[in-house]
PDB file of C-alpha atoms in Angstrom:
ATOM      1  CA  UNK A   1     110.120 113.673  96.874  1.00  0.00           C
ATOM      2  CA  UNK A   2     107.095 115.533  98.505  1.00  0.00           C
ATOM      3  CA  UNK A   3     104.411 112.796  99.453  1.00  0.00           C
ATOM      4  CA  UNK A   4     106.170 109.689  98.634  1.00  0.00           C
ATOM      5  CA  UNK A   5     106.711 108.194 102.548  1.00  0.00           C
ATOM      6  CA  UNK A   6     102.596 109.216 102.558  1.00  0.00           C
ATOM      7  CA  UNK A   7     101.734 107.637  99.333  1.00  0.00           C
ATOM      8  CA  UNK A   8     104.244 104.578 100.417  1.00  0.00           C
ATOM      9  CA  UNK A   9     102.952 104.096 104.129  1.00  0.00           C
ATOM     10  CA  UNK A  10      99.191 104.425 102.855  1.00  0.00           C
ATOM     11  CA  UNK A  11      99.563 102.237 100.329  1.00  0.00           C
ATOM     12  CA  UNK A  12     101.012  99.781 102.940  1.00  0.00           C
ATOM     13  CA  UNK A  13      98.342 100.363 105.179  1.00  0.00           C
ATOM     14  CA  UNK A  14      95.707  99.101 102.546  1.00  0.00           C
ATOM     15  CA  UNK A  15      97.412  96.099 101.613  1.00  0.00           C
ATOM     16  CA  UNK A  16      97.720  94.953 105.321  1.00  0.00           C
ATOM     17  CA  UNK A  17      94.281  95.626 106.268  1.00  0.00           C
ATOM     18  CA  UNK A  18      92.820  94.068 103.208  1.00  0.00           C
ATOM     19  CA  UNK A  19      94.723  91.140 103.962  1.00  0.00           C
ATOM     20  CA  UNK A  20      94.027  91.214 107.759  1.00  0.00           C
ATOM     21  CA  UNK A  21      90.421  91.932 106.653  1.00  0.00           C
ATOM     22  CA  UNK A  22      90.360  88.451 104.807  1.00  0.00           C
ATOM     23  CA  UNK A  23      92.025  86.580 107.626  1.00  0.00           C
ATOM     24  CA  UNK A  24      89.842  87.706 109.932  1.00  0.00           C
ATOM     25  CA  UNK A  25      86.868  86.586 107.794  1.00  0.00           C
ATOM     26  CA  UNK A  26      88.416  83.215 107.628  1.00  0.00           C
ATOM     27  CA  UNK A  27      88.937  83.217 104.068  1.00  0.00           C
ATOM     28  CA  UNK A  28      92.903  82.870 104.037  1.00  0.00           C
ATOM     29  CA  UNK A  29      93.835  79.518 105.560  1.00  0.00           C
ATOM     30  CA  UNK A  30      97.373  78.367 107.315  1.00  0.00           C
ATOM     31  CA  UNK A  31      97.952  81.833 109.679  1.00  0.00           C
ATOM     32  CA  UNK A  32      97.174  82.312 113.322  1.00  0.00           C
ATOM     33  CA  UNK A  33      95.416  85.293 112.802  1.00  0.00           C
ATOM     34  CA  UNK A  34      92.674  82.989 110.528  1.00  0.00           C
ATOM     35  CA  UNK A  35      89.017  83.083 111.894  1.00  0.00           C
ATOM     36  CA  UNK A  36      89.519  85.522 114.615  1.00  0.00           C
ATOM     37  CA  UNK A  37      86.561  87.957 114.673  1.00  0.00           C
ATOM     38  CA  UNK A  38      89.113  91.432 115.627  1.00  0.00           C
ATOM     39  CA  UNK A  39      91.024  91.505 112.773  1.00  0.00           C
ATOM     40  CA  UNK A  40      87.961  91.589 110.656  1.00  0.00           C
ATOM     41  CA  UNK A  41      87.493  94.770 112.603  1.00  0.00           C
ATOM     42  CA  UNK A  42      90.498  95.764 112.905  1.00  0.00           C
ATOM     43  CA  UNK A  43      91.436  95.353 109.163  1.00  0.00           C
ATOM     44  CA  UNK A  44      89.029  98.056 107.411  1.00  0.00           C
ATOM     45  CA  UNK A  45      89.828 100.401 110.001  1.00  0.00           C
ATOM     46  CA  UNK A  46      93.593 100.065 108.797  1.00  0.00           C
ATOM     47  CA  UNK A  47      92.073  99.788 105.238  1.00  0.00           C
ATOM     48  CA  UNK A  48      90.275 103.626 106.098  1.00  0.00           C
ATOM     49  CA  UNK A  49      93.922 104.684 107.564  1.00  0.00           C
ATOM     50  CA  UNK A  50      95.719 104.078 104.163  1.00  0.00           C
ATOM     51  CA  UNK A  51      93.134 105.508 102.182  1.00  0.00           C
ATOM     52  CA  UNK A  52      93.671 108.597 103.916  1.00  0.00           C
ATOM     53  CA  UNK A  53      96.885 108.366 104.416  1.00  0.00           C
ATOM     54  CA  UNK A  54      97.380 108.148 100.530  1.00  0.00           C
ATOM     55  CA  UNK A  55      94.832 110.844  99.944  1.00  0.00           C
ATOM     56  CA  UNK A  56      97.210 113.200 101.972  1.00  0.00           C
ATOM     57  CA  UNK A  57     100.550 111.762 100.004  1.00  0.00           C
ATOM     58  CA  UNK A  58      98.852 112.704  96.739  1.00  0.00           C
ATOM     59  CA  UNK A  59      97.955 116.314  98.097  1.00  0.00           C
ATOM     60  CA  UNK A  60     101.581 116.949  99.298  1.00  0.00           C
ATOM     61  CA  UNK A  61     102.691 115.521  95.402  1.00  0.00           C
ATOM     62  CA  UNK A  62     100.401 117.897  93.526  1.00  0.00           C
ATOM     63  CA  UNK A  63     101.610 120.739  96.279  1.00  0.00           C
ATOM     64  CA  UNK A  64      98.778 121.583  97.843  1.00  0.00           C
ATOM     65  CA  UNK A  65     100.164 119.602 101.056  1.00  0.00           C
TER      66      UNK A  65
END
């Protein structure tokens, strides 16, 4: 079970800030967060989280972690 809660929580992470990412941008309509310049700013940077986040889950399931 080595890596999963990392691979899990990154994974997470990149779905969120995508999505944040395109609500920010203004691209997804009907959500408060729509238009509103910080989460286009704030999205990649939780976008770069999961991507290391998962890069560390997949280093603790190969055991070198």
């Amino acid at each position: 079970m080595r890596g999963w809660f990392r691979l899990t929580l990154g994974l997470l992470a990149v779905v969120l800030g995508a999505l944040w990412t395109v609500q920010g941008l203004g691209y997804a309509g009907d959500s408060v967060m729509t238009g509103h310049r910080i989460w286009a700013v704030v999205g990649p940077v939780v976008v770069l989280i999961g991507l290391v986040t998962l890069y560390f889950g997949l280093r603790a399931r190969r055991g070198r972690g």
